[in-house]
GROMACS .gro file of C-alpha atoms in nm:
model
  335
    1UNK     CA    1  -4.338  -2.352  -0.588
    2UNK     CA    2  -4.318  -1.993  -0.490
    3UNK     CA    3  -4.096  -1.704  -0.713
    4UNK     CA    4  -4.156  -1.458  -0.466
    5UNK     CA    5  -3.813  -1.329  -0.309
    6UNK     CA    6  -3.774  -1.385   0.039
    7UNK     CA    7  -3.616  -1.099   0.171
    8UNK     CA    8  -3.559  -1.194   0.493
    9UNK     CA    9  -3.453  -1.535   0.371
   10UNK     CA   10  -3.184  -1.326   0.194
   11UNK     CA   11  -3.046  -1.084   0.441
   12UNK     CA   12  -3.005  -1.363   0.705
   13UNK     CA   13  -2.835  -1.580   0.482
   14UNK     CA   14  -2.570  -1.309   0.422
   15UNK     CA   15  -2.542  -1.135   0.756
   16UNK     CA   16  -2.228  -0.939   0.621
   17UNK     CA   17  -2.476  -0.778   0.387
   18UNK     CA   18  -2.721  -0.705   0.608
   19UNK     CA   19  -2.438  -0.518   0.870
   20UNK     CA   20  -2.351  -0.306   0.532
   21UNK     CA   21  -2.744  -0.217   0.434
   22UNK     CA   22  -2.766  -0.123   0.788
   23UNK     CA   23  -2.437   0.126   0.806
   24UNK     CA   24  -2.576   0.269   0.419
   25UNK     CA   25  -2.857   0.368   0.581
   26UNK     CA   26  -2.732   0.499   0.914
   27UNK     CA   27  -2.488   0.715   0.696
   28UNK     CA   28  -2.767   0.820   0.430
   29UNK     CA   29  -2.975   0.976   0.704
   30UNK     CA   30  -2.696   1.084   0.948
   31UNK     CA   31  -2.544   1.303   0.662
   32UNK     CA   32  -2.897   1.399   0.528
   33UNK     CA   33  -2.958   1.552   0.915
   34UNK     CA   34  -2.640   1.751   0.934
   35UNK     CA   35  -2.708   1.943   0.608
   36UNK     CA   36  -3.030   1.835   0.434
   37UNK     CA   37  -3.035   2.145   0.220
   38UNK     CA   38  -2.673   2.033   0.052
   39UNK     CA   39  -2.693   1.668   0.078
   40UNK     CA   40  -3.011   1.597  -0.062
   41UNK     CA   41  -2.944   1.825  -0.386
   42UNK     CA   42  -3.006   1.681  -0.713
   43UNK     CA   43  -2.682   1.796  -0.807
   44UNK     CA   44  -2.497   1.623  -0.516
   45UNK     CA   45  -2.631   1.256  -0.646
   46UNK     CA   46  -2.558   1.337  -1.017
   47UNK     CA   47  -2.206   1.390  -0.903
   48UNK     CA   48  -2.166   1.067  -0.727
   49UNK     CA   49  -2.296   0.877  -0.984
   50UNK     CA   50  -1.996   1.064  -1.175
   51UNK     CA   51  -1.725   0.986  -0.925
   52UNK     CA   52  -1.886   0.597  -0.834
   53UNK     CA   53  -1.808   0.383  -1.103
   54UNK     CA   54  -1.411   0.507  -1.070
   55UNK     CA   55  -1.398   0.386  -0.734
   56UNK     CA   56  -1.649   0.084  -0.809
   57UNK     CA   57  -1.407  -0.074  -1.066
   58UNK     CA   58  -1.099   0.006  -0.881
   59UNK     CA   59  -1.278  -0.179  -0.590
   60UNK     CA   60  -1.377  -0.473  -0.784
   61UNK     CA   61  -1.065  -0.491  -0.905
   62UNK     CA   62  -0.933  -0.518  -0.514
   63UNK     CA   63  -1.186  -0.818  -0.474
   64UNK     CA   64  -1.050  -1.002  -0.729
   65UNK     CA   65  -0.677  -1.037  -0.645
   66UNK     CA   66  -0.825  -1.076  -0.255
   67UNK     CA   67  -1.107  -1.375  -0.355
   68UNK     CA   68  -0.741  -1.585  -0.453
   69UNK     CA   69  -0.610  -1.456  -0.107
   70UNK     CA   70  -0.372  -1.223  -0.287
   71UNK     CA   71  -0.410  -0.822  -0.296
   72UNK     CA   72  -0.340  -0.601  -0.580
   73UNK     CA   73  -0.167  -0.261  -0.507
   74UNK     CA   74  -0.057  -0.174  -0.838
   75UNK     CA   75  -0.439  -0.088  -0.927
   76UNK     CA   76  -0.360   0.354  -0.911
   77UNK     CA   77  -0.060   0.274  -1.127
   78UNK     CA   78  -0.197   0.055  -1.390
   79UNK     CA   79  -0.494   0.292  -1.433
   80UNK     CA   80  -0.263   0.617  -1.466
   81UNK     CA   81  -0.011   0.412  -1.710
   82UNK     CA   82  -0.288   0.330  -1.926
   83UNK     CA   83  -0.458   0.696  -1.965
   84UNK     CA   84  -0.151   0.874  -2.011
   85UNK     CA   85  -0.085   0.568  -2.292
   86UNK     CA   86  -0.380   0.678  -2.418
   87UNK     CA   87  -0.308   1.064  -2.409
   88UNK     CA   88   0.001   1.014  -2.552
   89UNK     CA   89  -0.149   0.802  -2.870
   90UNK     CA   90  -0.377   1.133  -2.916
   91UNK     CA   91  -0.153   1.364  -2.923
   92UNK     CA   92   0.037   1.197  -3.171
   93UNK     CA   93  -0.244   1.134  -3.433
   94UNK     CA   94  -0.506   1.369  -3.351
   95UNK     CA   95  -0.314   1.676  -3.153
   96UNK     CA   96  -0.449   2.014  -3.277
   97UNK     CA   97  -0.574   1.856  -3.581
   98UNK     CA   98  -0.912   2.077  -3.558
   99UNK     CA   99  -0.997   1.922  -3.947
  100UNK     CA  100  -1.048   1.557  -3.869
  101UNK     CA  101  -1.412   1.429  -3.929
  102UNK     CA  102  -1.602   1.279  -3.652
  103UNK     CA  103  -1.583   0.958  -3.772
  104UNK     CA  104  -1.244   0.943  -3.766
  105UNK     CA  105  -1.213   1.122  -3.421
  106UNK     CA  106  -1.432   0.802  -3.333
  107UNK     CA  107  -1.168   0.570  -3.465
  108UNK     CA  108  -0.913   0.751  -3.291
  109UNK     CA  109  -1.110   0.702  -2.949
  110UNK     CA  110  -1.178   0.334  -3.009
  111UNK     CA  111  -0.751   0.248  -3.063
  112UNK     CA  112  -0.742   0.429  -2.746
  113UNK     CA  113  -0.923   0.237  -2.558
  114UNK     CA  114  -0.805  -0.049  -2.637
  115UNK     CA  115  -0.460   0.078  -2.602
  116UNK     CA  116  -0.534   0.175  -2.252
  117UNK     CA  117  -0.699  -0.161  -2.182
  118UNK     CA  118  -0.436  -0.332  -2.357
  119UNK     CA  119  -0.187  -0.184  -2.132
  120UNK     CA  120  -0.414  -0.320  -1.807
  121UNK     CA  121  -0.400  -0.677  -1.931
  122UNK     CA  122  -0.017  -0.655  -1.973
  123UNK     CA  123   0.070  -0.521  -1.643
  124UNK     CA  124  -0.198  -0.734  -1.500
  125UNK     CA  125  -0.014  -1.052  -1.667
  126UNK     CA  126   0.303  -0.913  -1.517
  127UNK     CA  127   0.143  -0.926  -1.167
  128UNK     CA  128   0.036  -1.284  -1.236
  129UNK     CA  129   0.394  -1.372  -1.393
  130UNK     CA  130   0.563  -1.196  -1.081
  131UNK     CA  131   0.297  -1.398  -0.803
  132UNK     CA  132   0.275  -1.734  -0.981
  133UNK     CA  133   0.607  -1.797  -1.166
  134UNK     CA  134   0.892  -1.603  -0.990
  135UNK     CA  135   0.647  -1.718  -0.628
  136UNK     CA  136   0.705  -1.349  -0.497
  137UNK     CA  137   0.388  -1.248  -0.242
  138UNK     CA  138   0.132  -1.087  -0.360
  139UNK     CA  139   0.159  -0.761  -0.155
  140UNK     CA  140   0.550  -0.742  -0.232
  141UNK     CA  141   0.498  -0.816  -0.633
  142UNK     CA  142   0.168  -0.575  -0.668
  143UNK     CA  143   0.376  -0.287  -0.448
  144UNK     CA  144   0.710  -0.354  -0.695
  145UNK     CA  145   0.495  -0.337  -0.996
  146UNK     CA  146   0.257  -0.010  -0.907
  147UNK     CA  147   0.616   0.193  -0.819
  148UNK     CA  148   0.712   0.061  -1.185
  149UNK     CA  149   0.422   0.186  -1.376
  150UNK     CA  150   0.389   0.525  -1.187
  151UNK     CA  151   0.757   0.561  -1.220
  152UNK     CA  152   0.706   0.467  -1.631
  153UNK     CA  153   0.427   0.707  -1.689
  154UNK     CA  154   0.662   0.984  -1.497
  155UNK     CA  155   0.948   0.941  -1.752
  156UNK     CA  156   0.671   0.928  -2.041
  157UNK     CA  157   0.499   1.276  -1.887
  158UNK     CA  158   0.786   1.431  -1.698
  159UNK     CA  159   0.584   1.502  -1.437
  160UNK     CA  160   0.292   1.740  -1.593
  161UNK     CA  161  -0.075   1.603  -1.648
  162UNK     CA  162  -0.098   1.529  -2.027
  163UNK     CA  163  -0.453   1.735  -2.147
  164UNK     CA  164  -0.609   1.781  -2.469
  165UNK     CA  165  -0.822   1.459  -2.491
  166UNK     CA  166  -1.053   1.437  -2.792
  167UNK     CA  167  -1.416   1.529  -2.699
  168UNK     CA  168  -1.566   1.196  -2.753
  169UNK     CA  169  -1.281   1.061  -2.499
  170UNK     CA  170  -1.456   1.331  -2.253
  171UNK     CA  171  -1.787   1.177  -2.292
  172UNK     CA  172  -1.705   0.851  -2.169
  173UNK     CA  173  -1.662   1.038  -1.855
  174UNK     CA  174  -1.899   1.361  -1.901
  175UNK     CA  175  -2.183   1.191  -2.099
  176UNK     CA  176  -2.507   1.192  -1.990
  177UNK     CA  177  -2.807   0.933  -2.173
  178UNK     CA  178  -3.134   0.994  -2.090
  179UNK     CA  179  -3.015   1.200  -1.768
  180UNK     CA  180  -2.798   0.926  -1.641
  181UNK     CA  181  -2.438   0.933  -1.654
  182UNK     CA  182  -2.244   0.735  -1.918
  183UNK     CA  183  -1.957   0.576  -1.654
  184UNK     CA  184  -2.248   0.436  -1.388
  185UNK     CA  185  -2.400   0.291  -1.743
  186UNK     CA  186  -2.050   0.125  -1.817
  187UNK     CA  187  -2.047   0.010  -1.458
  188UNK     CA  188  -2.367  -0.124  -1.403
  189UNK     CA  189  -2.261  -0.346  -1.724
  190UNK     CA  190  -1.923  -0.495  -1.612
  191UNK     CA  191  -2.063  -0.536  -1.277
  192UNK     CA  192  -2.313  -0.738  -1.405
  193UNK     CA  193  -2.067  -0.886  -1.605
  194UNK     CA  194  -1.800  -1.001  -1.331
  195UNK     CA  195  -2.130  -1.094  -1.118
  196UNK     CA  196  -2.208  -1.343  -1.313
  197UNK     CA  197  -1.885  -1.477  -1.397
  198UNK     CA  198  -1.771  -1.518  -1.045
  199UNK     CA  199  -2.129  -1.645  -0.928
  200UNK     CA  200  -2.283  -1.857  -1.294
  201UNK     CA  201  -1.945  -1.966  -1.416
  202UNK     CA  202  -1.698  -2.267  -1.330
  203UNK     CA  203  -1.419  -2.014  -1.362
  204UNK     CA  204  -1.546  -1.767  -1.070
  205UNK     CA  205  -1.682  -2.098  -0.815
  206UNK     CA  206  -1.289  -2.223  -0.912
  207UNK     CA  207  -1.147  -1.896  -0.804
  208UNK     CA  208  -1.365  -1.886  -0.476
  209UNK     CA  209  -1.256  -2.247  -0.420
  210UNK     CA  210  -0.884  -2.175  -0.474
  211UNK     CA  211  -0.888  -1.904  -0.233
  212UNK     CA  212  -1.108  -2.069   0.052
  213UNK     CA  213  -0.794  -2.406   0.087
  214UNK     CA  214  -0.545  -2.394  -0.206
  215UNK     CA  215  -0.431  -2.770  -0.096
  216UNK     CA  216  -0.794  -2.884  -0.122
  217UNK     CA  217  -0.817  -2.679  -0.507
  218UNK     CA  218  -0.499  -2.841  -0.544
  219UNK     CA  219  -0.573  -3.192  -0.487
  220UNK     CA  220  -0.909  -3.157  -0.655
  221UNK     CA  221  -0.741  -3.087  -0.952
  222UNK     CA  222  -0.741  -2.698  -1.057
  223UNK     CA  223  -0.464  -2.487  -1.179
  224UNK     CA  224  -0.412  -2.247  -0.907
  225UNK     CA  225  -0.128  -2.041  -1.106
  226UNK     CA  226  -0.334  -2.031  -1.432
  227UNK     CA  227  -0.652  -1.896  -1.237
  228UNK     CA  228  -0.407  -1.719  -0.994
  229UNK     CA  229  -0.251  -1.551  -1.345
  230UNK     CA  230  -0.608  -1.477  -1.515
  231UNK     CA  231  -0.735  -1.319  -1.148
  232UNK     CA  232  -0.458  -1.092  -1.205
  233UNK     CA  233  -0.496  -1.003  -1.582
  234UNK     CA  234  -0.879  -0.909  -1.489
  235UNK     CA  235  -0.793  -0.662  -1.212
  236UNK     CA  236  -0.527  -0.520  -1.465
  237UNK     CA  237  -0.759  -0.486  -1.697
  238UNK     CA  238  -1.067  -0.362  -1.483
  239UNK     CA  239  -0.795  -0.082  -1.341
  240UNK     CA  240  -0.701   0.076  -1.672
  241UNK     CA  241  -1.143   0.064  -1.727
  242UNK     CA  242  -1.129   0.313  -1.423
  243UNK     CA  243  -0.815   0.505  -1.563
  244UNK     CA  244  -1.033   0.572  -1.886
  245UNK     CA  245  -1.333   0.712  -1.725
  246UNK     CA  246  -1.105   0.894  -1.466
  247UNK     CA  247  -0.895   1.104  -1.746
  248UNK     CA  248  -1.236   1.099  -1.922
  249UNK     CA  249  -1.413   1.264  -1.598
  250UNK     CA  250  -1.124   1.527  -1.592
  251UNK     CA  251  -0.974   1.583  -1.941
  252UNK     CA  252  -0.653   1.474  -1.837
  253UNK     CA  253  -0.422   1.222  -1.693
  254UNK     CA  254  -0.131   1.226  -1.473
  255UNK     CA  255   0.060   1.001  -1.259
  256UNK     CA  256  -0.037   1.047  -0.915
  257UNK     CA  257  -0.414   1.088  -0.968
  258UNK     CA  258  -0.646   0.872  -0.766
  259UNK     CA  259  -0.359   0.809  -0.515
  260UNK     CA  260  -0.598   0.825  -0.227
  261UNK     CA  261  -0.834   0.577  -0.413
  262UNK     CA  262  -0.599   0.266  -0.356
  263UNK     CA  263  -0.699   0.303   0.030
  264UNK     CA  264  -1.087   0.343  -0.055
  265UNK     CA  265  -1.073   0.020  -0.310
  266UNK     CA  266  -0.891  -0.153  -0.013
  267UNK     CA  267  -1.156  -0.025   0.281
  268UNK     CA  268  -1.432  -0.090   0.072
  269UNK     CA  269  -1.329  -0.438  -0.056
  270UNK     CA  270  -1.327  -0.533   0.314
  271UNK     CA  271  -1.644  -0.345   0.423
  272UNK     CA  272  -1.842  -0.525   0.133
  273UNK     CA  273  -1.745  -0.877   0.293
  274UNK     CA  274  -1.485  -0.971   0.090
  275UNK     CA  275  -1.259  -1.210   0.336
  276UNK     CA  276  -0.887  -1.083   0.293
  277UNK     CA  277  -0.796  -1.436   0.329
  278UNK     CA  278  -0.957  -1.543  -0.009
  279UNK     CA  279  -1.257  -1.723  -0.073
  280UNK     CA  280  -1.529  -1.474   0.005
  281UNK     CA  281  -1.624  -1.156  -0.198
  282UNK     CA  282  -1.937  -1.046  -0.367
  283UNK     CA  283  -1.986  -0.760  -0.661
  284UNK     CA  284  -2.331  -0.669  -0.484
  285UNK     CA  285  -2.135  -0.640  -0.124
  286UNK     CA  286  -1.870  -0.391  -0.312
  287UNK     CA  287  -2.192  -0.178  -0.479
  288UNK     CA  288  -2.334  -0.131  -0.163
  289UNK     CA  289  -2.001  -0.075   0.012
  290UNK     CA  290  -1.924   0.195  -0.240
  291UNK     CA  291  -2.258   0.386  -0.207
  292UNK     CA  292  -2.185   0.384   0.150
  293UNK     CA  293  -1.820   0.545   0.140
  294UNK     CA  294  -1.938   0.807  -0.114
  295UNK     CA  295  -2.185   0.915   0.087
  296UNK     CA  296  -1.990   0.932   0.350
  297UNK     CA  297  -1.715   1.108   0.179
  298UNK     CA  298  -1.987   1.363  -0.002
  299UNK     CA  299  -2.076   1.484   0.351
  300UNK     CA  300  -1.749   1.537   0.464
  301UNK     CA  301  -1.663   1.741   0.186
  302UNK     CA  302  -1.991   1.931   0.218
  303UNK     CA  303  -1.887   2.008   0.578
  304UNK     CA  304  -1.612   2.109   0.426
  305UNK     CA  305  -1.371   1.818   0.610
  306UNK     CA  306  -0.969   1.868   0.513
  307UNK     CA  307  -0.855   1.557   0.279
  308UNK     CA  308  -0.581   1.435   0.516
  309UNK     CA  309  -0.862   1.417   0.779
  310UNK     CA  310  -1.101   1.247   0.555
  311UNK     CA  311  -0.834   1.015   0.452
  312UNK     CA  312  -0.743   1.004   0.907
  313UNK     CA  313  -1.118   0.874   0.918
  314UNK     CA  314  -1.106   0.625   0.630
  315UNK     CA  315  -0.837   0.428   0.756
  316UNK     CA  316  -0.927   0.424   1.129
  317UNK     CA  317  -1.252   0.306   0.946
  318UNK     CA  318  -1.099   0.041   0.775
  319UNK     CA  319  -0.953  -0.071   1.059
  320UNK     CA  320  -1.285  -0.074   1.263
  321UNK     CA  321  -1.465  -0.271   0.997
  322UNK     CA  322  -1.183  -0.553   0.985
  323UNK     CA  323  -1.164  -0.600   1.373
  324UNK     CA  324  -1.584  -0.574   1.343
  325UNK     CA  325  -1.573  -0.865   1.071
  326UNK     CA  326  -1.300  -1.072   1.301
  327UNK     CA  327  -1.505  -1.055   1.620
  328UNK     CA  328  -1.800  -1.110   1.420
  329UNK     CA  329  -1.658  -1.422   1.274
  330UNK     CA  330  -1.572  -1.578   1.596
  331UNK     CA  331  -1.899  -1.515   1.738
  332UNK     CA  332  -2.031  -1.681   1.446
  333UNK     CA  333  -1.752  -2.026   1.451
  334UNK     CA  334  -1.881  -2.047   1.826
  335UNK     CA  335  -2.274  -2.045   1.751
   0.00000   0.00000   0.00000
């Protein structure tokens, strides 16, 4: 028996993998030709690895409620509500307290995270309640929901970004360890993490299953609303991980940040082959998906690209890669 890996074995196996290796690369070099001298900067890759794991989780998060066949649009509000939760716990108990000890400055951080990851699992149960129990559609609950938490964290804020986060808040999104920035270190882990689950566990081959015939998961025997509900309750909860390193990045939080992320998590759920349908999505396919969009977006920016025609390419993208993935598909169903 042979344990060496067959990498062409691998990439022909998953042919939507191989497509999104191939369009990395083309990007990688296209944008390293137009300006090698600002692209290929030290300083340019430390600062995606900053801005990557925000858009990562947010993505992931996408996959989820799409592996079911559902979609989750409440992902920008859930991760505001739950940093300006968060902001609003600090000011209370820390505020301009400049004599509290590290340690409890530490302690302090800690209930705020939690906080702000309690507040994901909540509104991600009241997704689930919404989609499984009251049987509204996914794209109608999720859209309901996200106006009601961005709407929330606007009467909490009245309308100003709430600042003043303590500094060991700001390190979870400005920390560096051994050169390598803290957030891509807490998103290599819960990658890894909802990897395995989805790929190793019964829970994750159940949720696949669900989502590829829900009247053959049915008559087999699985709760679709209970894994329908949990699906929901982990993209809740892996949004509000993306508020935390987002106000962590900036110091701040505020109710309509990462607005243009909710498009990016949707274009590159789809460009890393997860089926909108349900029943297809990998965490490795999102990675790769991810690296390709912020390169992509890095070289606009360096070419100094307006937002509103960055955001113009990203959805004429998006729709390019779902009518490329549909063709694709019937090419394949015919072979």
């Amino acid at each position: 028996m042979t344990t060496d890996f067959d990498s062409r074995r691998f990439l022909k196996h998953d042919s939507n993998l191989t497509q999104l290796v191939l369009i990395t690369v083309f990007i990688f070099v296209a944008m390293s030709i137009v300006s090698p001298d600002k692209f290929l900067r030290y300083y340019n890759f430390q600062s995606i690895s900053f801005l990557f794991p925000e858009i990562g989780l947010l993505s992931i998060a996408m996959m989820i409620a799409m592996l079911t066949g559902g979609i989750d649009l409440s992902i920008i509000g859930i991760a505001n509500l739950s940093a300006i939760l968060a902001g609003v716990y600090f000011s209370k108990t820390i505020g301009s307290d400049t004599s509290m000890s590290d340690s409890q400055q530490l302690m302090h951080v800690g209930v705020g995270v939690v906080l702000a990851l309690g507040v994901g699992t909540l509104a991600g149960a009241l997704n689930g309640f919404l989609i499984t129990r009251m049987r509204i559609t996914p794209i109608l609950a999720t859209i309901g929901t996200g106006q009601l938490f961005t709407g929330f964290a606007l009467v909490i804020t009245g309308g100003p970004a709430i600042t003043g986060f303590p500094k060991y808040w700001a390190e979870i999104g400005g920390g560096t360890v051994f050169g390598v920035s803290i957030p891509f270190l807490i998103f290599v882990v819960i990658a890894s993490a909802i990897a395995f689950l989805l790929s190793r566990t019964v829970f994750g081959i159940n949720l696949m299953l669900i989502g590829t015939n829900a009247k053959a998961a049915l008559f087999a025997g699985l709760k679709r609303d209970k894994m329908v509900f949990l699906s929901y309750m982990m993209s809740g909860v892996l949004a509000s991980m993306a508020g935390i390193l987002l106000s962590a990045r900036v110091n701040a939080a505020k109710s309509d940040y990462g607005t243009s992320y909710l498009l990016q998590a949707l274009l590159i759920a789809v460009l890393g082959g997860t089926n909108p349908a349900g029943g297809k999505g990998r965490v490795l396919g999102i990675c790769i998906a991810v690296l390709a969009l912020m390169f992509l977006s890095s070289g606009f920016q360096i070419m100094r690209f307006s937002i509103h025609l960055i955001d113009f390419i990203f959805g004429a993208f998006l729709v390019g890669v779902i009518i490329l993935n549909m063709v694709l598909e019937k090419r394949r169903g015919k072979s």
